[in-house]
């Protein structure tokens, strides 16, 4: 018997579990998902008219006044709350269509406040009405007709769904003005009032039963990225509403712009300055408020990523001496540009205007002595495949390059070359610095853009460095460090183009290996000379002038070769990989888990789940019972036949 009972329990385990789940859902989970509505409190049908609500309340009030019924404080507060909510046209509309009930916290608060008192002592009305004022026309309130034609340009859209009767929408109005100002010119800004039911429903979420709702209430902020014209690709803001949070979310998730991080005085050096690429200008914003960078500043950070790197610092008065001694910053707001080693920082105090900042950034995007990189080689005129900075008509030009490994030795020599460039740029200082009249040749070449001064990372660009410094001791300058000391070296390259060949060059297939090799060489001929003198500014200027004078006055062999490619020195920025690259894998996984939990929670409120589980329990129970009955019948029918065979 015990064995038969265990077998039956095991056989009917699935329908038993399904039946238990259906009862749990119907008796516990579903009532929590569907608490009594405010219509239920008044004993009315859902969506009834305001006249019916008033009539029901008046009937209850007459009973209270006559003494037939005396409600408890909690009961009165619930009834009065429902009456005030459902007799306000805007609140009733919001509640009926979208389930919005943003003042429900008042119920618990008033119940605690008036606990133990008579209901007649409760101050009325319970709910506070505030008209939401959208202010000026900058908010661009969108109607149903305008919504259909608003996606004509390529700018993204940021929309706020609000209600005239919403207290929270009224409180958010000033923040929305600030958001609209910060995104001016970057995105289109609009507002949708819940009275535009068709548009508001289009922008809302839907529960499994099809009811429209806004998960975080009002106001609700949604965005349409550039190119998105349907609700399938809109993005919802799900955080705490504030200017900083909305701007940061919109900049990263919608505009695909980088985030500019804040650093403390302890972390700025090791985590920003030390890790920034040596060729980039460092731009540091000092802020009193701690607000994140505006979209315009982030746009600049993305556009000038190859030239500059950005950081923010929260200004504290007690740290004044640190920032004054380090950068010369007196107060915030301020912007600091750090360029070449040993060069005094450029400091601008005062609020940052976007257009002004872009002009200043364009003027200071390069270091005073620029680095020769794959990105800047043609721009600097230091590429045998390109042309001189002076223009395509210039057939002979020069590039003086300081090569070396990153370190104090290279920094010291970079400062020397920067002084050389500064001296050449100022004719008065040039005459004072040199007694040789021929030194003026380098100054003229620099002014006419036939001469460029730059520096090269000899370790990263080892192939390029070894190619030009083809000497026995070049390992002291190029490639990985092998010896304790580094020796930066200066060399100058003379480029020459053949005007006739450039004019009549015909694209043809190579007929032999030699012709193929000839087609592979760079179009400009190159000759290089290495400097072996002292690090005095006047000597370096005189040497460059002699090289230029000799290169311009004498005819040299037109020797062309294939120059090694410069290696890209920066990894691909994360924002260039698209919006999905903005979040780390861990953050992406965390958000997916949160969304899955929210989706499950939404489906727990589906009243179809309980009956479905019960139906599954009954069907599985019936199937198992039928199968077991058929098995028992087959066993019983086989036993008499076996007995007959035994007798015979």
XYZ file of C-alpha atoms in Angstrom:
648
model
C 0.000 0.000 0.000
C 2.785 2.412 0.872
C 4.427 1.642 -2.459
C 1.190 2.301 -4.358
C 0.720 5.647 -2.576
C 4.268 6.742 -3.396
C 3.747 5.743 -7.040
C 0.528 7.746 -7.269
C 2.125 10.817 -5.675
C 5.016 10.638 -8.114
C 2.677 10.149 -11.085
C 0.463 13.099 -10.179
C 3.305 15.424 -9.089
C 3.107 17.694 -12.160
C -0.657 18.416 -11.980
C -0.350 18.884 -8.212
C 2.393 21.490 -8.666
C 0.429 23.281 -11.407
C -2.701 23.311 -9.260
C -0.752 24.711 -6.292
C 0.765 27.437 -8.452
C -2.630 28.389 -9.853
C -4.090 28.717 -6.347
C -1.053 30.700 -5.171
C -1.404 33.030 -8.133
C -5.161 33.509 -7.817
C -5.246 33.925 -4.030
C -1.951 35.763 -3.343
C -0.201 37.254 -6.364
C -3.175 38.435 -8.408
C -4.843 40.419 -5.572
C -1.559 42.224 -4.990
C -1.283 43.064 -8.684
C -4.868 44.302 -8.770
C -5.591 46.166 -5.504
C -9.036 47.733 -5.090
C -9.419 50.734 -7.375
C -10.714 54.127 -6.277
C -13.946 53.272 -8.039
C -14.244 50.188 -5.800
C -13.807 52.371 -2.719
C -16.881 54.352 -3.752
C -18.780 51.216 -4.803
C -18.879 52.265 -8.448
C -18.128 50.666 -11.791
C -14.814 51.489 -13.429
C -14.776 54.494 -15.775
C -18.128 55.848 -14.554
C -18.852 59.563 -14.995
C -17.968 62.364 -12.580
C -21.695 62.911 -11.918
C -21.980 59.336 -10.666
C -18.907 59.839 -8.475
C -20.394 62.983 -6.941
C -23.723 61.277 -6.395
C -22.102 58.274 -4.664
C -20.074 60.534 -2.382
C -23.093 62.660 -1.500
C -25.017 59.526 -0.512
C -22.192 58.466 1.784
C -21.867 61.980 3.197
C -25.585 62.118 4.022
C -25.263 58.862 5.962
C -22.315 60.273 7.906
C -24.109 63.509 8.710
C -27.256 61.658 9.838
C -25.227 59.363 12.066
C -26.377 56.177 10.331
C -22.768 55.331 9.518
C -19.631 56.701 11.092
C -16.503 55.886 9.057
C -13.121 55.349 10.607
C -10.422 57.883 9.863
C -8.714 55.570 7.382
C -11.980 54.796 5.581
C -12.882 58.462 5.303
C -9.457 59.363 3.941
C -9.691 56.641 1.260
C -13.216 57.675 0.250
C -12.422 61.393 0.229
C -9.207 60.764 -1.738
C -11.124 58.773 -4.369
C -13.766 61.523 -4.581
C -11.223 64.336 -5.090
C -9.232 62.300 -7.608
C -12.216 61.235 -9.713
C -13.962 64.621 -9.732
C -10.929 66.415 -11.167
C -11.231 66.078 -14.972
C -7.479 65.932 -15.639
C -6.691 63.567 -12.764
C -9.602 61.301 -13.743
C -8.419 61.194 -17.357
C -4.868 60.347 -16.317
C -6.117 57.656 -13.920
C -8.598 56.083 -16.329
C -6.345 55.936 -19.388
C -2.843 55.532 -17.968
C -3.394 54.506 -14.332
C -1.508 57.590 -13.093
C -2.073 58.315 -9.410
C 0.940 60.327 -8.335
C -0.455 61.544 -4.978
C -1.222 58.115 -3.493
C 1.476 58.657 -0.868
C -0.973 61.085 0.775
C -3.135 58.162 1.964
C -0.535 56.686 4.287
C 0.729 60.086 5.391
C -2.727 61.358 6.394
C -3.687 58.064 8.029
C -0.688 58.397 10.331
C -1.250 62.127 10.872
C -4.920 61.788 11.913
C -4.711 58.411 13.631
C -7.181 58.238 16.539
C -9.000 61.457 15.594
C -12.559 61.921 14.323
C -12.997 62.088 10.568
C -14.611 65.522 10.948
C -11.283 66.921 12.180
C -9.476 66.103 8.932
C -8.563 69.227 6.938
C -9.997 69.317 3.432
C -9.226 69.119 0.595
C -6.733 66.289 0.832
C -5.139 66.791 -2.565
C -3.280 69.853 -3.755
C -3.938 71.061 -7.281
C -1.109 72.719 -9.188
C -1.425 73.838 -12.784
C 1.625 72.903 -14.822
C 2.912 75.930 -16.701
C 5.007 75.016 -19.729
C 6.320 78.555 -19.967
C 7.495 80.019 -23.256
C 7.331 78.603 -26.759
C 10.776 77.011 -26.463
C 9.118 73.866 -25.129
C 7.421 73.126 -28.461
C 4.248 71.403 -27.254
C 3.431 68.782 -29.896
C -0.073 67.858 -31.008
C -1.241 64.724 -32.807
C -1.089 66.440 -36.205
C 2.415 67.810 -35.628
C 3.712 64.468 -34.352
C 3.227 62.817 -37.736
C 5.535 65.288 -39.500
C 8.156 66.055 -36.839
C 10.800 63.551 -38.019
C 11.790 65.431 -41.156
C 15.339 66.445 -40.180
C 18.196 64.224 -39.018
C 18.434 65.576 -35.460
C 17.384 63.289 -32.602
C 14.311 64.139 -30.534
C 13.947 64.448 -26.775
C 10.318 64.430 -25.601
C 8.721 64.938 -22.211
C 5.285 63.460 -21.606
C 3.558 65.605 -18.969
C 0.149 66.586 -17.625
C -1.250 69.998 -16.756
C -2.584 68.554 -13.498
C 0.653 66.832 -12.469
C 2.506 68.304 -9.490
C 5.667 66.465 -10.452
C 5.519 67.866 -13.987
C 5.203 71.371 -12.547
C 8.221 70.807 -10.289
C 10.270 69.543 -13.250
C 9.487 72.587 -15.441
C 12.591 74.616 -14.513
C 14.848 71.602 -14.954
C 13.334 71.014 -18.381
C 14.119 74.607 -19.354
C 17.750 74.019 -18.421
C 17.837 70.751 -20.383
C 16.339 72.473 -23.433
C 18.994 75.211 -23.223
C 21.866 72.713 -22.977
C 20.600 70.696 -25.952
C 19.848 73.720 -28.100
C 21.277 73.103 -31.545
C 22.137 69.492 -30.689
C 18.665 67.944 -30.604
C 15.023 68.782 -31.138
C 13.078 69.311 -27.906
C 9.343 68.764 -27.509
C 6.575 68.084 -24.997
C 3.438 65.962 -25.238
C 0.490 66.579 -22.919
C -1.531 63.552 -21.822
C -4.564 65.218 -23.353
C -3.084 64.210 -26.722
C -4.156 60.685 -25.834
C -3.211 59.123 -29.165
C 0.373 60.418 -29.085
C 0.771 59.810 -25.331
C -0.431 56.219 -25.732
C 2.032 55.756 -28.612
C 4.881 56.879 -26.335
C 3.765 54.813 -23.330
C 4.439 51.219 -22.363
C 1.840 48.444 -22.452
C 0.983 45.852 -19.867
C 0.316 42.248 -20.974
C -3.431 42.953 -21.026
C -2.862 45.952 -23.298
C -3.320 48.787 -20.797
C -1.152 51.870 -21.378
C 1.060 53.032 -18.530
C 4.195 55.001 -17.655
C 6.338 52.881 -15.385
C 7.899 55.770 -13.469
C 4.889 58.068 -13.651
C 5.048 61.644 -14.864
C 6.918 63.367 -16.248
C 8.220 60.662 -18.581
C 11.220 61.357 -20.812
C 11.754 59.473 -24.075
C 14.151 59.969 -26.980
C 14.135 59.152 -30.662
C 17.731 58.719 -31.909
C 18.719 60.111 -35.269
C 16.996 58.087 -37.985
C 14.442 56.573 -35.585
C 10.854 57.310 -36.558
C 8.852 54.638 -34.716
C 8.282 53.563 -31.121
C 10.248 50.358 -31.788
C 13.560 52.210 -31.513
C 12.759 54.920 -28.963
C 14.801 54.977 -25.761
C 13.264 55.603 -22.333
C 14.942 57.426 -19.495
C 14.586 55.248 -16.410
C 16.691 57.067 -13.819
C 16.031 59.820 -11.320
C 14.905 63.001 -13.059
C 17.539 65.729 -12.849
C 19.287 67.964 -15.344
C 22.612 66.205 -14.949
C 21.167 62.687 -15.189
C 19.010 63.392 -18.262
C 21.790 65.214 -20.115
C 24.297 62.454 -19.352
C 21.852 59.748 -20.480
C 20.933 61.599 -23.678
C 24.560 62.358 -24.548
C 25.686 58.757 -24.164
C 22.684 56.624 -25.134
C 21.251 58.819 -27.902
C 24.011 61.086 -29.222
C 26.711 58.442 -28.768
C 29.055 60.957 -27.126
C 31.829 60.120 -24.645
C 31.619 60.806 -20.936
C 34.223 63.180 -19.503
C 35.196 61.863 -16.083
C 35.876 63.734 -12.864
C 39.201 63.326 -11.067
C 40.411 64.309 -7.631
C 43.765 65.903 -6.856
C 45.058 62.430 -5.945
C 43.829 60.673 -9.096
C 44.363 63.360 -11.752
C 48.075 62.609 -12.101
C 48.212 58.784 -12.133
C 44.844 58.113 -13.774
C 44.622 60.925 -16.320
C 47.898 62.729 -17.028
C 50.055 59.597 -16.870
C 47.681 57.505 -19.012
C 46.946 60.124 -21.664
C 48.750 59.786 -24.970
C 51.928 61.920 -24.982
C 51.014 63.603 -28.268
C 47.642 64.846 -27.046
C 46.828 68.207 -25.521
C 45.296 67.774 -22.055
C 42.145 69.849 -21.440
C 40.985 70.104 -17.817
C 37.700 71.708 -16.729
C 37.379 73.011 -13.182
C 33.770 73.122 -11.954
C 32.157 74.324 -8.736
C 28.899 72.424 -9.209
C 30.122 68.992 -10.278
C 27.751 68.899 -13.260
C 28.815 66.733 -16.164
C 30.087 68.273 -19.377
C 27.510 69.650 -21.788
C 26.759 67.802 -25.047
C 28.630 70.514 -26.979
C 31.785 69.892 -24.938
C 31.382 66.120 -25.363
C 30.931 66.617 -29.092
C 34.225 68.504 -29.106
C 35.859 65.673 -27.137
C 34.746 63.218 -29.812
C 35.649 65.435 -32.790
C 39.103 66.295 -31.405
C 39.802 62.856 -29.967
C 42.932 62.484 -32.128
C 44.380 65.706 -30.757
C 43.166 66.222 -27.189
C 41.976 64.370 -24.124
C 39.574 65.804 -21.532
C 39.052 65.676 -17.776
C 36.968 67.437 -15.108
C 37.906 68.466 -11.569
C 35.512 69.484 -8.796
C 36.816 72.728 -7.309
C 37.297 72.818 -3.531
C 38.486 75.965 -1.790
C 40.749 73.987 0.542
C 42.658 72.697 -2.503
C 43.362 76.172 -3.875
C 47.125 75.990 -3.210
C 47.425 72.671 -5.066
C 45.798 73.914 -8.265
C 47.470 77.309 -8.115
C 50.952 75.837 -7.766
C 50.314 73.127 -10.377
C 48.405 74.929 -13.116
C 47.967 78.534 -12.000
C 44.206 78.161 -11.446
C 42.766 80.792 -9.091
C 39.087 79.824 -9.036
C 36.356 77.904 -10.834
C 34.990 77.701 -13.433
C 38.194 77.511 -15.431
C 39.723 75.634 -18.365
C 43.360 74.526 -18.522
C 45.272 73.468 -21.657
C 48.420 71.406 -21.064
C 50.571 71.186 -24.163
C 54.308 70.463 -24.445
C 56.509 69.359 -21.515
C 57.969 72.383 -19.769
C 55.468 74.753 -21.382
C 53.393 76.941 -19.067
C 49.722 75.846 -18.944
C 47.146 78.000 -20.703
C 44.461 78.975 -18.177
C 41.109 80.600 -18.967
C 38.934 81.664 -16.033
C 35.181 82.165 -16.236
C 32.168 80.377 -17.674
C 32.737 78.437 -20.871
C 30.759 79.491 -23.914
C 30.468 76.651 -26.410
C 31.418 78.633 -29.525
C 34.290 80.364 -27.717
C 35.608 77.058 -26.434
C 35.544 75.489 -29.897
C 37.571 78.416 -31.276
C 40.143 78.147 -28.481
C 40.341 74.355 -28.878
C 40.938 74.664 -32.618
C 43.779 77.106 -31.948
C 45.387 74.854 -29.313
C 44.627 71.345 -30.598
C 48.268 70.761 -31.563
C 51.281 70.818 -29.303
C 53.724 73.631 -30.004
C 56.090 70.989 -31.343
C 53.664 68.518 -32.963
C 54.220 64.781 -32.973
C 54.719 62.985 -36.280
C 51.990 60.328 -36.430
C 50.084 58.407 -39.063
C 47.240 60.896 -38.670
C 49.363 64.059 -38.900
C 52.131 63.103 -41.356
C 50.448 64.592 -44.436
C 49.079 67.547 -42.492
C 52.621 68.378 -41.316
C 54.135 67.815 -44.751
C 56.333 64.974 -43.480
C 55.080 62.283 -45.840
C 56.731 61.207 -49.094
C 53.291 60.256 -50.408
C 51.931 63.753 -49.805
C 52.879 67.354 -50.449
C 54.415 70.301 -48.659
C 52.397 72.464 -46.303
C 53.202 75.295 -48.701
C 51.031 73.718 -51.399
C 51.193 71.301 -54.312
C 53.269 73.720 -56.391
C 56.177 73.501 -53.940
C 58.582 70.865 -55.267
C 61.211 70.903 -52.503
C 60.500 71.026 -48.776
C 61.988 69.870 -45.472
C 60.942 68.169 -42.257
C 63.150 68.272 -39.145
C 62.281 65.343 -36.861
C 63.395 64.727 -33.286
C 63.242 60.974 -32.583
C 63.568 59.239 -29.236
C 61.893 57.115 -26.594
C 59.475 58.717 -24.164
C 61.348 59.906 -21.099
C 63.152 62.846 -19.512
C 65.859 62.904 -22.196
C 63.299 63.271 -24.983
C 61.298 65.837 -22.983
C 64.411 67.946 -22.512
C 65.261 67.840 -26.205
C 61.632 68.545 -27.153
C 61.821 71.708 -25.085
C 65.003 72.671 -26.938
C 63.345 72.121 -30.323
C 60.355 74.133 -29.178
C 62.707 77.031 -28.412
C 64.252 76.558 -31.841
C 60.818 76.833 -33.428
C 59.935 79.848 -31.305
C 63.210 81.553 -32.201
C 62.723 80.925 -35.901
C 59.221 82.365 -35.674
C 60.515 85.663 -34.244
C 62.985 87.395 -36.501
C 64.171 89.794 -33.763
C 65.138 86.899 -31.482
C 66.736 85.106 -34.421
C 69.142 87.978 -35.079
C 70.027 88.098 -31.392
C 70.520 84.365 -31.163
C 72.765 83.917 -34.168
C 75.576 85.886 -35.717
C 75.490 83.850 -38.939
C 73.471 85.546 -41.662
C 72.773 82.201 -43.315
C 70.693 81.132 -40.288
C 67.897 83.305 -41.589
C 67.283 80.695 -44.292
C 65.577 78.317 -41.845
C 63.320 81.136 -40.575
C 62.203 81.984 -44.108
C 61.539 78.304 -44.867
C 59.482 77.932 -41.666
C 57.450 81.055 -42.416
C 56.751 79.901 -45.985
C 55.737 76.440 -44.660
C 58.558 74.691 -46.508
C 60.032 73.628 -43.167
C 58.255 71.687 -40.418
C 59.573 70.794 -36.978
C 58.138 67.731 -35.216
C 59.025 64.857 -32.896
C 58.692 61.068 -33.243
C 58.129 58.288 -30.718
C 61.111 56.115 -31.626
C 59.839 53.100 -29.692
C 56.366 52.960 -31.199
C 57.524 53.975 -34.684
C 60.618 51.770 -34.612
C 60.545 50.793 -38.319
C 60.237 54.401 -39.408
C 62.948 55.453 -36.938
C 65.435 52.747 -37.982
C 64.777 53.538 -41.640
C 66.097 57.098 -41.327
C 68.637 56.608 -38.502
C 70.487 53.808 -40.226
C 73.526 53.990 -37.966
C 75.217 51.591 -35.578
C 73.954 53.326 -32.417
C 70.371 53.819 -33.606
C 69.145 51.291 -30.989
C 69.807 54.041 -28.422
C 66.990 55.998 -30.079
C 64.704 53.525 -31.863
C 62.835 50.411 -30.790
C 62.472 48.907 -27.308
C 64.820 50.144 -24.591
C 68.013 48.031 -24.419
C 70.342 50.352 -22.507
C 69.749 52.459 -19.357
C 70.153 55.767 -21.206
C 68.219 57.097 -24.164
C 69.738 59.338 -26.806
C 67.244 61.474 -28.755
C 68.463 62.304 -32.254
C 67.551 65.031 -34.698
C 67.465 64.459 -38.423
C 66.127 66.421 -41.372
C 64.484 64.994 -44.485
C 64.566 66.763 -47.854
C 61.548 65.919 -50.017
C 61.506 66.576 -53.760
C 58.791 65.964 -56.318
C 59.178 65.722 -60.091
C 56.734 68.220 -61.600
C 56.794 66.571 -65.033
C 56.092 63.116 -63.647
C 53.221 64.381 -61.452
C 51.628 66.138 -64.414
C 51.872 63.349 -66.996
C 51.618 60.326 -64.753
C 49.589 57.579 -66.452
C 48.049 54.680 -64.582
C 49.343 51.520 -66.271
C 49.997 47.923 -65.341
C 53.517 46.811 -64.588
C 55.124 44.691 -67.330
C 58.024 43.433 -65.228
C 59.130 42.972 -61.641
C 61.333 46.062 -61.954
C 58.425 48.235 -63.171
C 56.265 46.857 -60.356
C 58.935 47.858 -57.867
C 59.130 51.310 -59.413
C 55.385 51.774 -59.014
C 55.579 50.790 -55.319
C 58.010 53.573 -54.328
C 56.792 56.870 -52.874
C 56.276 59.704 -55.372
C 58.629 62.130 -53.581
C 62.389 61.604 -53.494
C 64.007 61.699 -50.036
C 67.412 62.523 -48.624
C 68.050 62.572 -44.867
C 70.844 64.016 -42.740
C 71.395 63.391 -38.998
C 72.502 66.173 -36.666
C 75.630 65.444 -34.593
C 76.191 68.803 -32.906
C 75.375 70.243 -29.490
C 71.917 70.999 -28.140
C 72.395 74.775 -28.466
C 69.535 76.556 -30.184
C 71.812 78.689 -32.388
C 73.835 75.662 -33.587
C 70.699 73.724 -34.498
C 69.293 76.719 -36.406
C 72.560 77.213 -38.278
C 72.701 73.507 -39.188
C 69.119 73.502 -40.529
C 69.786 76.665 -42.530
C 72.886 75.129 -44.112
C 70.951 71.982 -45.057
C 68.108 73.992 -46.613
C 70.474 76.312 -48.459
C 72.428 73.365 -49.829
C 69.240 71.485 -50.785
C 67.836 74.489 -52.630
C 71.035 75.510 -54.454
C 72.441 72.155 -55.561
C 70.946 69.397 -57.656
C 70.749 66.149 -55.707
C 70.019 62.591 -56.868
C 66.311 61.941 -57.344
C 66.276 58.887 -55.066
C 62.869 57.353 -54.316
C 62.118 54.477 -51.951
C 59.170 52.967 -50.124
C 58.962 54.558 -46.663
C 57.760 52.354 -43.769
C 54.195 53.075 -42.702
C 53.652 55.003 -39.486
C 51.863 52.841 -36.920
C 48.524 54.177 -35.567
C 49.221 55.030 -31.929
C 45.701 55.196 -30.497
C 43.169 52.421 -30.066
C 39.747 52.855 -31.592
C 37.603 55.049 -29.333
C 34.719 53.174 -27.700
C 32.060 55.568 -29.025
C 33.042 54.783 -32.637
C 31.660 51.265 -32.210
C 28.057 52.438 -32.014
C 25.638 52.858 -29.105
C 26.053 49.249 -28.020
C 29.696 49.961 -27.237
C 28.922 52.684 -24.736
C 28.207 50.272 -21.909
C 30.597 47.723 -20.527
C 29.679 44.059 -20.703
C 28.954 43.954 -16.993
C 26.689 46.990 -17.181
C 24.947 45.563 -20.232
C 24.375 42.246 -18.453
C 23.087 44.041 -15.365
C 20.587 46.024 -17.423
C 19.404 42.886 -19.236
C 18.785 41.125 -15.911
C 16.889 44.141 -14.573
C 14.719 44.326 -17.692
C 14.009 40.596 -17.510
C 12.916 40.916 -13.871
C 10.705 43.890 -14.749
C 9.127 41.956 -17.622
C 8.422 38.983 -15.359
C 6.912 41.318 -12.778
C 4.655 42.825 -15.459
C 3.426 39.388 -16.493
C 2.631 38.479 -12.891
C -0.238 40.930 -13.180
C -1.758 39.067 -16.130
C -5.059 37.540 -14.889
C -4.863 34.886 -17.599
C -1.953 33.124 -15.897
C -4.011 31.639 -13.030
C -6.665 30.031 -15.242
C -3.950 28.836 -17.629
C -2.124 27.083 -14.771
C -5.387 25.561 -13.534
C -6.247 24.368 -17.029
C -2.779 22.850 -17.352
C -3.227 21.079 -14.011
C -6.590 19.621 -15.052
C -5.371 18.524 -18.491
C -2.234 16.887 -17.111
C -4.282 15.212 -14.348
C -6.767 13.863 -16.907
C -4.023 12.619 -19.233
C -2.185 10.836 -16.429
C -5.416 9.281 -15.071
C -6.370 8.047 -18.533
C -2.947 6.526 -19.161
C -2.902 4.765 -15.782
C -6.454 3.434 -16.302
C -5.549 1.956 -19.674
C -2.425 0.344 -18.212
C -4.451 -1.241 -15.364
C -7.021 -2.621 -17.817
C -4.336 -4.190 -19.997
C -2.760 -5.822 -16.929
C -6.103 -7.210 -15.709
C -6.977 -8.595 -19.170
C -3.650 -10.382 -19.433
C -3.975 -12.195 -16.047
C -7.029 -14.502 -16.983
C -5.381 -15.558 -20.264
C -2.242 -16.563 -18.371
C -4.396 -18.586 -15.929
C -6.158 -20.454 -18.802
C -2.841 -21.349 -20.359
C -1.627 -22.767 -17.051
C -4.713 -25.016 -16.618
C -4.547 -26.367 -20.133
